[in-house]
Short mmCIF file of C-alpha atoms in Angstrom, two decimals:
data_model
loop_
_atom_site.label_atom_id
_atom_site.label_comp_id
_atom_site.label_asym_id
_atom_site.label_seq_id
_atom_site.Cartn_x
_atom_site.Cartn_y
_atom_site.Cartn_z
CA MET N 1 39.52 25.15 9.62
CA GLY N 2 39.96 27.38 6.58
CA GLY N 3 38.76 26.03 3.27
CA THR N 4 36.17 23.65 4.73
CA GLY N 5 33.14 25.90 4.29
CA LEU N 6 31.92 25.01 7.78
CA VAL N 7 30.00 27.25 10.15
CA ILE N 8 32.11 27.07 13.31
CA SER N 9 32.12 28.92 16.61
CA GLU N 10 35.72 29.76 17.55
CA ASP N 11 34.90 29.41 21.27
CA HIS N 12 34.10 25.70 21.24
CA LEU N 13 36.38 22.82 20.24
CA LEU N 14 33.25 20.67 19.97
CA SER N 15 32.67 22.36 16.60
CA GLU N 16 35.05 19.89 14.94
CA THR N 17 34.07 16.75 16.78
CA VAL N 18 30.68 15.94 18.21
CA LEU N 19 28.66 15.11 15.08
CA HIS N 20 25.68 12.81 15.01
CA HIS N 21 27.01 10.59 12.22
CA LEU N 22 30.40 10.43 13.92
CA LEU N 23 28.81 9.56 17.24
CA ASP N 24 26.36 6.97 16.01
CA ARG N 25 27.08 6.01 12.41
CA SER N 26 30.27 7.25 10.73
CA ALA N 27 32.60 5.90 13.42
CA ASP N 28 32.49 2.24 14.34
CA VAL N 29 32.58 3.28 18.00
CA THR N 30 32.76 6.63 19.79
CA ILE N 31 33.53 6.99 23.51
CA LEU N 32 33.37 9.99 25.80
CA VAL N 33 36.29 9.54 28.26
CA ASP N 34 37.10 11.21 31.56
CA ALA N 35 40.81 11.99 31.02
CA SER N 36 41.43 12.30 34.76
CA THR N 37 40.45 8.66 35.43
CA GLY N 38 40.59 7.04 31.97
CA ARG N 39 37.06 5.72 32.48
CA SER N 40 34.25 5.88 29.93
CA ILE N 41 31.37 8.29 30.53
CA ARG N 42 29.34 7.21 27.54
CA ARG N 43 29.75 5.02 24.46
CA TRP N 44 28.04 5.42 21.05
CA TYR N 45 28.01 2.08 19.28
CA ASP N 46 25.40 0.68 16.89
CA PRO N 47 26.03 -3.05 16.35
CA ALA N 48 23.74 -3.00 13.30
CA VAL N 49 26.13 -0.75 11.34
CA SER N 50 29.47 -1.01 13.18
CA ARG N 51 32.14 -3.29 11.80
CA LEU N 52 33.46 -3.91 15.31
CA HIS N 53 32.00 -6.66 17.46
CA LEU N 54 31.98 -5.24 20.97
CA PRO N 55 30.27 -6.39 24.19
CA ALA N 56 26.74 -5.16 24.71
CA SER N 57 27.66 -3.29 27.90
CA THR N 58 29.67 -0.07 27.86
CA THR N 59 33.38 -0.87 28.04
CA GLU N 60 35.19 0.10 31.27
CA ARG N 61 38.12 1.69 29.49
CA ALA N 62 38.49 3.17 26.03
CA ILE N 63 41.53 1.06 25.16
CA THR N 64 40.26 -2.50 25.62
CA PHE N 65 39.65 -3.12 21.88
CA MET N 66 43.18 -1.98 20.85
CA HIS N 67 46.26 -4.16 20.40
CA PRO N 68 48.35 -4.03 23.63
CA ASP N 69 51.57 -3.37 21.70
CA ASP N 70 50.06 -0.17 20.31
CA LEU N 71 48.69 1.10 23.63
CA PRO N 72 51.68 3.33 24.45
CA THR N 73 51.20 5.29 21.24
CA VAL N 74 47.44 5.61 21.78
CA LEU N 75 47.92 6.66 25.44
CA ASP N 76 50.47 9.28 24.36
CA VAL N 77 47.93 10.74 21.94
CA LEU N 78 45.19 10.80 24.59
CA ALA N 79 47.53 12.40 27.12
CA ALA N 80 48.68 15.04 24.63
CA VAL N 81 45.08 16.03 23.83
CA ALA N 82 44.15 16.06 27.54
CA HIS N 83 47.03 18.41 28.37
CA GLU N 84 47.30 20.50 25.21
CA GLY N 85 43.78 20.42 23.83
CA GLY N 86 42.91 20.26 20.15
CA SER N 87 42.63 17.04 18.14
CA ARG N 88 45.11 14.31 17.31
CA SER N 89 44.97 10.97 15.54
CA THR N 90 46.90 7.74 15.32
CA VAL N 91 46.50 4.16 14.10
CA ALA N 92 46.45 0.99 16.20
CA ARG N 93 45.98 -2.65 15.46
CA VAL N 94 42.89 -4.50 16.70
CA HIS N 95 43.20 -6.43 19.98
CA PRO N 96 43.90 -10.15 19.35
CA ASP N 97 40.73 -11.07 21.24
CA HIS N 98 38.78 -9.75 18.25
CA ALA N 99 39.84 -12.61 16.03
CA ASP N 100 37.53 -11.61 13.16
CA GLU N 101 39.36 -8.31 12.77
CA VAL N 102 42.99 -9.51 12.99
CA GLY N 103 45.07 -7.92 10.23
CA ARG N 104 43.01 -4.73 10.16
CA SER N 105 43.75 -1.46 11.88
CA LEU N 106 41.87 1.11 13.91
CA MET N 107 42.10 4.79 13.10
CA ILE N 108 41.89 6.62 16.43
CA ALA N 109 40.95 10.30 16.66
CA ALA N 110 40.87 12.07 20.03
CA HIS N 111 39.37 15.51 20.68
CA ASP N 112 39.39 17.79 23.68
CA VAL N 113 35.79 18.54 24.76
CA SER N 114 36.60 19.78 28.24
CA ASP N 115 34.73 23.02 27.57
CA ALA N 116 31.53 20.98 27.62
CA VAL N 117 32.54 18.02 29.82
CA PRO N 118 35.16 18.48 32.56
CA SER N 119 38.32 16.52 31.61
CA GLY N 120 36.37 15.22 28.62
CA LEU N 121 37.97 13.48 25.66
CA LEU N 122 35.92 12.29 22.70
CA VAL N 123 37.56 9.26 21.10
CA HIS N 124 36.46 7.96 17.66
CA ALA N 125 37.59 4.65 16.20
CA TRP N 126 37.18 3.44 12.63
CA LEU N 127 38.04 -0.03 11.39
CA VAL N 128 40.20 0.47 8.29
CA GLU N 129 41.54 -1.84 5.61
CA PHE N 130 44.72 0.14 4.97
CA ASP N 131 48.27 -0.16 6.19
CA SER N 132 48.61 1.71 9.47
CA ALA N 133 51.52 3.73 8.06
CA ALA N 134 49.11 5.44 5.69
CA PHE N 135 47.61 7.34 8.60
CA ASP N 136 50.78 8.57 10.25
CA GLY N 137 50.41 12.27 10.93
CA ALA N 138 46.78 12.41 9.70
CA ASP N 139 44.95 15.61 10.54
CA ALA N 140 42.05 14.39 12.72
CA GLY N 141 40.22 17.70 12.64
CA ARG N 142 40.24 17.82 8.85
CA ALA N 143 39.09 14.18 8.69
CA MET N 144 36.18 14.99 10.99
CA SER N 145 35.16 18.00 8.94
CA SER N 146 35.36 16.09 5.67
CA LEU N 147 33.15 13.32 7.03
CA ALA N 148 30.66 15.85 8.36
CA GLU N 149 30.43 17.65 5.02
CA ALA N 150 30.04 14.35 3.14
CA ALA N 151 27.17 13.24 5.37
CA PRO N 152 23.83 13.01 3.47
CA VAL N 153 22.03 14.72 6.35
CA GLY N 154 22.35 18.11 7.98
CA LEU N 155 24.29 18.09 11.27
CA GLN N 156 24.35 20.64 14.07
CA VAL N 157 26.03 20.46 17.51
CA ARG N 158 24.96 22.52 20.53
CA SER N 159 26.84 22.92 23.80
CA GLY N 160 25.08 22.59 27.09
CA ASN N 161 24.56 26.36 27.30
CA GLY N 162 22.64 26.35 23.99
CA THR N 163 25.44 27.76 21.84
CA VAL N 164 25.68 26.27 18.34
CA SER N 165 29.25 25.02 18.10
CA PHE N 166 29.07 23.29 14.74
CA GLU N 167 26.82 23.18 11.67
CA ASN N 168 27.61 21.54 8.34
CA GLY N 169 26.66 22.94 4.97
CA ARG N 170 23.83 20.45 4.45
CA PHE N 171 22.09 21.61 7.64
CA SER N 172 22.32 25.24 6.54
CA ALA N 173 20.90 24.41 3.10
CA LEU N 174 17.98 22.40 4.49
CA VAL N 175 16.97 24.79 7.23
CA GLY N 176 16.56 27.68 4.78
CA ALA N 177 13.94 30.18 5.92
CA GLY N 178 12.79 27.84 8.68
CA ARG N 179 15.69 28.42 11.04
CA ALA N 180 13.50 29.90 13.78
CA LEU N 181 11.10 26.94 13.55
CA VAL N 182 13.94 24.40 13.65
CA ARG N 183 15.58 26.15 16.59
CA ALA N 184 12.29 26.13 18.51
CA ARG N 185 11.80 22.42 17.83
CA ILE N 186 15.35 21.61 18.97
CA GLU N 187 14.89 23.58 22.18
CA ALA N 188 11.57 21.84 22.83
CA ALA N 189 13.27 18.47 22.32
CA LEU N 190 15.86 19.40 24.93
CA ASP N 191 13.24 20.10 27.57
CA ALA N 192 14.11 18.48 30.89
CA ASP N 193 11.24 16.01 30.48
CA HIS N 194 13.08 14.30 27.62
CA THR N 195 15.96 11.92 28.24
CA GLY N 196 16.66 10.20 24.90
CA GLU N 197 16.46 10.79 21.15
CA VAL N 198 13.55 12.93 19.93
CA VAL N 199 12.24 12.68 16.35
CA ASP N 200 10.09 15.46 14.89
CA ASP N 201 8.68 15.98 11.37
CA LEU N 202 8.21 19.51 10.08
CA GLU N 203 7.54 21.40 6.83
CA VAL N 204 10.11 23.96 5.65
CA ASP N 205 10.02 25.73 2.27
CA GLY N 206 7.63 23.13 0.86
CA ARG N 207 9.83 20.21 1.93
CA SER N 208 9.26 17.57 4.57
CA LEU N 209 12.18 17.43 7.01
CA ARG N 210 12.84 14.89 9.74
CA LEU N 211 14.60 16.36 12.75
CA ARG N 212 16.45 14.09 15.19
CA VAL N 213 17.86 15.49 18.42
CA VAL N 214 20.24 13.35 20.52
CA PRO N 215 21.16 14.89 23.91
CA THR N 216 23.92 13.87 26.30
CA TRP N 217 23.19 14.45 30.01
CA ASP N 218 25.40 14.21 33.08
CA ASP N 219 24.49 12.27 36.22
CA GLU N 220 22.51 15.23 37.54
CA HIS N 221 20.51 15.49 34.31
CA ARG N 222 22.32 18.59 33.13
CA LEU N 223 22.74 18.92 29.37
CA LEU N 224 26.34 18.41 28.24
CA LEU N 225 25.81 18.60 24.50
CA ALA N 226 23.20 17.86 21.82
CA VAL N 227 23.51 16.68 18.24
CA ALA N 228 20.72 17.54 15.79
CA SER N 229 20.33 16.07 12.31
CA LEU N 230 18.03 17.17 9.48
CA GLU N 231 17.00 14.79 6.73
CA ASP N 232 14.91 15.66 3.64
CA VAL N 233 12.12 13.05 3.57
CA THR N 234 9.96 14.76 0.93
CA SER N 235 10.34 11.88 -1.53
CA GLN N 236 9.40 9.35 1.17
CA ARG N 237 6.37 11.48 2.11
CA ASP N 238 5.24 11.72 -1.52
CA ALA N 239 5.76 7.99 -2.03
CA GLU N 240 3.71 7.27 1.08
CA ALA N 241 0.95 9.57 -0.15
CA ARG N 242 0.90 7.73 -3.48
CA ARG N 243 0.80 4.40 -1.68
CA ILE N 244 -2.13 5.50 0.47
CA ALA N 245 -3.98 6.82 -2.59
CA ALA N 246 -3.37 3.56 -4.45
CA GLU N 247 -4.59 1.54 -1.48
CA GLY N 248 -7.69 3.74 -1.29
CA LEU N 249 -8.41 3.19 -4.98
CA PHE N 250 -7.88 -0.55 -4.61
CA ARG N 251 -10.17 -0.66 -1.59
CA ALA N 252 -12.90 1.29 -3.42
CA VAL N 253 -12.71 -1.02 -6.44
CA PHE N 254 -12.44 -4.13 -4.28
CA ASP N 255 -15.36 -3.26 -1.99
CA GLY N 256 -17.61 -2.04 -4.79
CA SER N 257 -16.95 -4.89 -7.18
CA PRO N 258 -19.98 -7.07 -8.03
CA VAL N 259 -17.57 -10.02 -8.28
CA ALA N 260 -17.27 -11.86 -4.97
CA THR N 261 -13.59 -11.63 -4.03
CA ALA N 262 -11.39 -12.49 -1.06
CA VAL N 263 -7.69 -12.21 -0.17
CA VAL N 264 -6.55 -15.21 1.87
CA ASP N 265 -3.27 -15.60 3.79
CA LEU N 266 -1.04 -18.68 3.82
CA ASP N 267 -2.95 -20.10 6.80
CA GLY N 268 -6.20 -19.97 4.86
CA ARG N 269 -7.60 -16.99 6.78
CA PHE N 270 -9.59 -14.23 5.10
CA VAL N 271 -7.55 -11.01 5.11
CA GLN N 272 -9.88 -8.95 2.92
CA VAL N 273 -13.43 -9.79 1.87
CA ASN N 274 -15.83 -7.69 -0.19
CA ASP N 275 -19.57 -7.38 0.36
CA ALA N 276 -20.43 -9.56 -2.64
CA LEU N 277 -18.71 -12.57 -1.06
CA ALA N 278 -20.07 -11.78 2.40
CA MET N 279 -23.60 -11.83 0.97
CA ILE N 280 -23.06 -15.31 -0.50
CA CYS N 281 -22.06 -16.55 2.96
CA GLY N 282 -24.88 -14.69 4.74
CA ARG N 283 -22.38 -12.75 6.86
CA THR N 284 -20.78 -9.33 6.98
CA ALA N 285 -17.31 -8.71 5.59
CA ASP N 286 -16.04 -7.84 9.08
CA ASP N 287 -17.38 -11.14 10.41
CA LEU N 288 -15.50 -13.13 7.75
CA VAL N 289 -12.12 -11.40 8.17
CA GLY N 290 -9.96 -13.55 10.44
CA ARG N 291 -11.96 -16.74 9.80
CA THR N 292 -10.54 -19.54 7.66
CA PHE N 293 -12.14 -20.57 4.38
CA ALA N 294 -12.56 -24.02 5.96
CA GLU N 295 -15.11 -22.54 8.38
CA VAL N 296 -17.49 -21.63 5.54
CA THR N 297 -16.77 -24.62 3.27
CA HIS N 298 -18.97 -27.74 3.29
CA PRO N 299 -17.04 -30.53 5.09
CA ASP N 300 -17.48 -32.92 2.14
CA ASP N 301 -15.75 -30.46 -0.23
CA LEU N 302 -12.94 -29.32 2.06
CA ALA N 303 -10.41 -32.08 1.34
CA VAL N 304 -10.29 -31.42 -2.40
CA ASP N 305 -10.01 -27.66 -1.86
CA GLU N 306 -7.12 -28.06 0.59
CA GLU N 307 -5.34 -30.56 -1.67
CA LEU N 308 -5.46 -28.18 -4.63
CA LEU N 309 -4.29 -25.27 -2.45
CA ALA N 310 -1.36 -27.37 -1.20
CA GLU N 311 -0.32 -28.01 -4.81
CA VAL N 312 -0.29 -24.26 -5.46
CA ARG N 313 1.89 -23.72 -2.35
CA ALA N 314 4.27 -26.42 -3.57
CA GLY N 315 4.58 -24.77 -6.98
CA LEU N 316 2.92 -27.69 -8.78
CA ARG N 317 0.23 -25.40 -10.22
CA GLY N 318 -0.29 -21.66 -10.54
CA GLY N 319 -3.91 -21.73 -9.39
CA TYR N 320 -7.09 -23.75 -9.71
CA GLN N 321 -10.82 -23.64 -10.34
CA MET N 322 -13.43 -25.87 -8.75
CA GLU N 323 -17.07 -26.12 -7.78
CA LYS N 324 -17.83 -26.54 -4.10
CA ARG N 325 -20.40 -25.68 -1.46
CA PHE N 326 -20.31 -22.87 1.06
CA VAL N 327 -22.35 -23.23 4.23
CA HIS N 328 -24.62 -20.19 4.57
CA ARG N 329 -24.92 -18.67 8.03
CA ALA N 330 -28.58 -19.76 8.01
CA GLY N 331 -27.42 -23.35 7.56
CA HIS N 332 -28.26 -24.10 3.92
CA GLU N 333 -25.76 -24.96 1.18
CA VAL N 334 -24.69 -22.49 -1.50
CA TRP N 335 -23.06 -23.87 -4.63
CA VAL N 336 -20.17 -21.72 -5.86
CA GLU N 337 -17.45 -21.85 -8.47
CA ILE N 338 -14.15 -20.53 -7.12
CA THR N 339 -11.03 -19.45 -9.00
CA VAL N 340 -7.90 -19.28 -6.85
CA SER N 341 -4.59 -17.70 -7.86
CA ALA N 342 -1.36 -17.06 -5.95
CA VAL N 343 0.11 -13.63 -5.15
CA ARG N 344 3.92 -13.56 -5.07
CA ASP N 345 6.47 -11.04 -3.79
CA ALA N 346 9.43 -9.70 -5.76
CA ALA N 347 11.46 -12.81 -4.86
CA GLY N 348 8.76 -15.14 -6.21
CA ALA N 349 7.58 -16.39 -2.81
CA ILE N 350 3.81 -16.81 -2.32
CA THR N 351 2.45 -14.28 0.17
CA HIS N 352 -1.34 -14.54 -0.34
CA PHE N 353 -4.07 -16.11 -2.42
CA VAL N 354 -6.87 -14.31 -4.26
CA SER N 355 -10.22 -16.08 -4.68
CA HIS N 356 -12.97 -15.04 -7.08
CA VAL N 357 -16.30 -16.67 -6.27
CA GLU N 358 -19.43 -17.06 -8.40
CA ASP N 359 -22.76 -18.20 -6.96
CA ILE N 360 -23.94 -21.04 -9.24
CA SER N 361 -26.81 -22.25 -7.06
CA GLY N 362 -29.36 -21.23 -9.70
CA ARG N 363 -27.53 -23.11 -12.42
CA LYS N 364 -27.21 -26.18 -10.22
CA ALA N 365 -30.92 -26.05 -9.39
CA LEU N 366 -31.87 -25.87 -13.07
CA ILE N 367 -29.69 -28.83 -13.92
CA ASP N 368 -31.20 -30.81 -11.05
CA THR N 369 -34.81 -30.01 -11.96
CA ALA N 370 -34.76 -29.82 -15.77
CA ASP N 371 -36.91 -32.54 -17.37
CA SER N 372 -35.49 -32.35 -20.87
CA SER N 373 -32.54 -31.20 -22.92
CA GLU N 374 -34.77 -28.49 -24.42
CA GLU N 375 -35.33 -26.99 -20.98
CA LEU N 376 -31.61 -27.01 -20.24
CA ALA N 377 -30.91 -25.35 -23.57
CA TYR N 378 -33.49 -22.66 -22.83
CA TRP N 379 -32.00 -21.75 -19.48
CA ALA N 380 -28.50 -21.75 -20.96
CA THR N 381 -29.53 -18.70 -23.01
CA HIS N 382 -31.87 -16.95 -20.56
CA ASP N 383 -31.33 -15.05 -17.33
CA HIS N 384 -32.39 -17.08 -14.28
CA LEU N 385 -33.57 -14.04 -12.30
CA THR N 386 -35.64 -12.12 -14.87
CA GLY N 387 -36.33 -14.74 -17.55
CA LEU N 388 -35.01 -12.36 -20.22
CA PRO N 389 -32.53 -13.50 -22.87
CA ASN N 390 -29.04 -13.36 -21.42
CA ARG N 391 -25.71 -12.15 -22.77
CA ARG N 392 -25.03 -15.38 -24.62
CA TYR N 393 -28.36 -15.12 -26.44
CA LEU N 394 -27.73 -11.42 -27.18
CA ASP N 395 -24.32 -12.14 -28.74
CA SER N 396 -25.81 -14.87 -30.91
CA TYR N 397 -28.71 -12.64 -31.95
CA LEU N 398 -26.45 -9.75 -32.93
CA THR N 399 -24.05 -12.02 -34.79
CA SER N 400 -26.94 -13.36 -36.83
CA SER N 401 -28.51 -9.93 -37.35
CA LEU N 402 -25.23 -8.35 -38.45
CA GLY N 403 -24.25 -11.30 -40.65
CA PRO N 404 -24.16 -11.57 -44.44
CA ARG N 405 -27.93 -12.21 -44.67
CA ARG N 406 -28.73 -8.85 -43.07
CA ARG N 407 -31.20 -6.90 -45.18
CA ALA N 408 -29.97 -3.54 -46.44
CA ALA N 409 -33.20 -1.87 -45.28
CA ASP N 410 -32.73 -2.99 -41.67
CA ARG N 411 -31.44 -0.22 -39.42
CA LEU N 412 -30.21 -2.10 -36.35
CA VAL N 413 -29.96 0.02 -33.21
CA VAL N 414 -28.73 -1.04 -29.75
CA LEU N 415 -29.88 0.81 -26.62
CA PHE N 416 -27.63 0.03 -23.64
CA LEU N 417 -29.29 0.77 -20.25
CA ASP N 418 -27.30 1.19 -17.04
CA LEU N 419 -29.65 1.66 -14.06
CA ASP N 420 -29.12 4.76 -11.92
CA ASP N 421 -29.25 4.65 -8.11
CA PHE N 422 -29.75 0.90 -7.96
CA LYS N 423 -26.97 0.20 -5.43
CA PRO N 424 -28.70 2.27 -2.71
CA VAL N 425 -31.73 -0.02 -3.08
CA ASN N 426 -29.59 -3.03 -2.15
CA ASP N 427 -27.86 -1.12 0.64
CA ARG N 428 -31.11 0.14 2.18
CA HIS N 429 -33.59 -2.67 1.53
CA GLY N 430 -31.40 -5.74 0.97
CA HIS N 431 -30.46 -7.81 -2.06
CA GLN N 432 -33.74 -9.73 -2.10
CA THR N 433 -35.65 -6.48 -2.64
CA GLY N 434 -33.01 -5.50 -5.21
CA ASP N 435 -33.74 -8.73 -7.12
CA GLU N 436 -37.46 -7.90 -7.14
CA VAL N 437 -36.68 -4.42 -8.51
CA LEU N 438 -34.69 -6.01 -11.35
CA ARG N 439 -37.61 -8.31 -12.14
CA ALA N 440 -39.98 -5.34 -12.18
CA ILE N 441 -37.70 -3.37 -14.54
CA ALA N 442 -37.41 -6.41 -16.81
CA ARG N 443 -41.22 -6.72 -17.06
CA ARG N 444 -41.58 -3.02 -17.85
CA LEU N 445 -38.95 -3.16 -20.57
CA ARG N 446 -40.59 -6.22 -22.11
CA ASN N 447 -43.98 -4.49 -22.06
CA THR N 448 -42.56 -1.28 -23.52
CA ALA N 449 -40.75 -2.96 -26.40
CA ARG N 450 -42.59 -4.20 -29.47
CA GLU N 451 -42.89 -7.90 -30.17
CA ASP N 452 -40.01 -7.99 -32.67
CA GLU N 453 -37.66 -5.97 -30.47
CA LEU N 454 -35.22 -7.87 -28.27
CA VAL N 455 -34.89 -7.08 -24.56
CA ALA N 456 -31.95 -8.79 -22.79
CA ARG N 457 -30.30 -8.62 -19.40
CA TYR N 458 -26.64 -7.90 -20.05
CA GLY N 459 -25.58 -8.49 -16.45
CA GLY N 460 -25.96 -6.92 -12.98
CA ASP N 461 -28.13 -3.81 -13.39
CA GLU N 462 -27.54 -3.47 -17.15
CA PHE N 463 -30.09 -4.21 -19.89
CA VAL N 464 -30.00 -4.04 -23.68
CA VAL N 465 -32.82 -3.33 -26.15
CA VAL N 466 -32.23 -4.13 -29.84
CA THR N 467 -34.54 -2.79 -32.54
CA THR N 468 -34.66 -2.76 -36.33
CA ARG N 469 -37.86 -0.70 -36.45
CA ALA N 470 -36.26 2.71 -36.00
CA ARG N 471 -35.98 4.40 -39.39
CA THR N 472 -35.11 7.89 -38.23
CA ALA N 473 -33.30 9.56 -35.36
CA ASN N 474 -36.68 10.66 -34.06
CA ASP N 475 -37.84 7.01 -33.90
CA VAL N 476 -34.80 6.13 -31.80
CA SER N 477 -35.33 9.12 -29.52
CA LEU N 478 -39.00 8.25 -28.94
CA LEU N 479 -38.11 4.62 -28.05
CA ALA N 480 -35.40 5.78 -25.62
CA GLU N 481 -37.78 8.22 -23.93
CA ARG N 482 -40.47 5.49 -23.56
CA ILE N 483 -37.89 3.23 -21.95
CA LEU N 484 -36.69 5.94 -19.55
CA SER N 485 -40.27 6.77 -18.60
CA ALA N 486 -41.05 3.11 -17.88
CA VAL N 487 -37.94 2.69 -15.73
CA ARG N 488 -38.52 5.92 -13.77
CA THR N 489 -42.07 5.01 -12.72
CA PRO N 490 -42.01 4.38 -8.94
CA ILE N 491 -42.15 0.72 -7.88
CA VAL N 492 -44.60 0.18 -5.03
CA GLY N 493 -45.25 -2.73 -2.70
CA LEU N 494 -41.63 -3.81 -2.18
CA ALA N 495 -40.80 -1.39 0.62
CA PRO N 496 -42.66 0.97 2.99
CA GLU N 497 -42.13 3.78 0.47
CA PRO N 498 -42.07 3.69 -3.36
CA ILE N 499 -38.70 2.76 -4.88
CA VAL N 500 -37.46 4.98 -7.70
CA VAL N 501 -34.57 4.17 -9.99
CA GLY N 502 -33.57 5.66 -13.30
CA ALA N 503 -31.37 4.74 -16.24
CA SER N 504 -28.61 6.20 -18.38
CA VAL N 505 -28.91 5.15 -22.02
CA GLY N 506 -26.21 4.77 -24.65
CA ILE N 507 -27.32 4.31 -28.27
CA GLY N 508 -25.26 2.52 -30.89
CA HIS N 509 -26.10 2.29 -34.60
CA ALA N 510 -24.75 -0.76 -36.44
CA GLY N 511 -22.48 -0.06 -39.36
CA GLY N 512 -21.80 -2.36 -42.25
CA GLY N 513 -19.99 -5.56 -41.24
CA GLU N 514 -19.61 -4.41 -37.64
CA ASP N 515 -18.58 -6.87 -34.93
CA PRO N 516 -21.29 -7.34 -32.22
CA THR N 517 -18.73 -6.96 -29.46
CA GLU N 518 -17.59 -3.61 -30.79
CA LEU N 519 -21.18 -2.40 -31.22
CA LEU N 520 -21.99 -3.24 -27.59
CA ARG N 521 -18.75 -1.70 -26.39
CA ARG N 522 -19.56 1.61 -28.07
CA ALA N 523 -23.12 1.63 -26.70
CA ASP N 524 -21.84 0.75 -23.20
CA ALA N 525 -19.29 3.59 -23.37
CA ALA N 526 -22.06 5.99 -24.39
CA SER N 527 -24.19 4.95 -21.38
CA TYR N 528 -21.19 5.60 -19.13
CA ARG N 529 -20.83 9.10 -20.57
CA ALA N 530 -24.55 9.67 -19.99
CA LYS N 531 -24.20 8.65 -16.34
CA ARG N 532 -21.17 10.89 -15.89
CA ALA N 533 -23.09 13.79 -17.43
CA GLY N 534 -25.76 13.66 -14.74
CA LYS N 535 -27.71 10.35 -15.01
CA GLY N 536 -31.09 9.87 -16.65
CA ARG N 537 -29.62 11.04 -19.97
CA ILE N 538 -29.28 9.67 -23.50
CA GLU N 539 -25.94 9.64 -25.33
CA LEU N 540 -25.13 8.55 -28.89
CA ALA N 541 -22.18 6.22 -29.33
CA SER N 542 -19.19 7.54 -31.23
CA SER N 543 -18.64 5.94 -34.61
#
């Protein structure tokens, strides 16, 4: 075998033959034959990758898939190997019974393995597209070695006595400094308690390797030979780690989002539900998973919802938005506005739906009870929970204040408040208590601010104070400290113990002709930096 670069034991002919990819993958079929009887001892045949279509059961004789006219030549080759040893090859046509393969040929390679199996012949067959004459006189041993070296995995063959009779270059390269570890794992896999393939993952030289050991036993459960393969799965491991990290990030964002969200399968069942949606339904997220959206939808609104969803499935629309009623676990109705969109796979097929849900019960109640258009207009610009001006009012106010009629002497300053440690209040005492805390904070801010200073609820646990009174940096600092002091004061009477929350404050100074959205964005970013720096802090917005 000179020139092949293989690691071969001169004492074992198996070194050229019994390779995992030749036994299970490279050859279309491999059969271990008892040369004294012509009967098969074992067959390696994977119908998922083989190009031959053979019966599911092990064939009685090794020649049944060969053309009868070519049998004499094949039998001569088998007999020569059985009597003389070594390896020989020939080419035979496919048996006429295999109509799908008529016109093709089989390359047959036979190898003497009697040192491991008494009277043993290992016969490989490959379905080939070439003229049979092209293989006349082919060197079977060299063909086996070439295939083994070209294999993308490391291959090693052991005889029944534990001697390594073959190892390709890829195996040697992968095993590196971990040879003792790999040997121990192979020997453990060949313990008498094991009967079939053993798969083991191990770390060698900073790489993740997958070891597969395939033993062959005789009728008395004595090891005849074993084929081990090593595959570098580091990239798959790293990809899996990235996938797990991405799923963890998605889950954290999904669960912690204040926007009520659900992932729904094609049967309308909740696959993932966050706490915000569960709260709207008066249930836990675990209780909703597995239920259908129909179970929590008011019966009078279900038909329209299902009709719109059917149109999305049919490709008539990409998604939809509608108002409907959920049925709370306590029995009362909850008005919501849902936005549904489809999730598609790489082929464009819909796999899931994502629903974003907004509780609009308060808005519905105001519309139902308002006595005049003035009252409706008021509540359109004010927060329903705290009574403070809302985001819409704030945007309008800032647009007007920063407009062309703004006085040069006015020094408009925005203080953006993001409450600290508010989520634990909801988690520990419930959302109703959380709402009361927000109302209490709103009253304190309104009482702390002067009459001409605007206090607005920006959304969730965020508030904004706008002032034009501050003439100096010290004025701004004093106002921010008064606000922080008011927020930090313990709230009593809502729980058995006082409730304490804080705030991180970002301060933005309006420049000439500045857009209100940009001013708020800078102040919001400053409050985020304050929270990251340790909470309860004040940060100036970057210009």
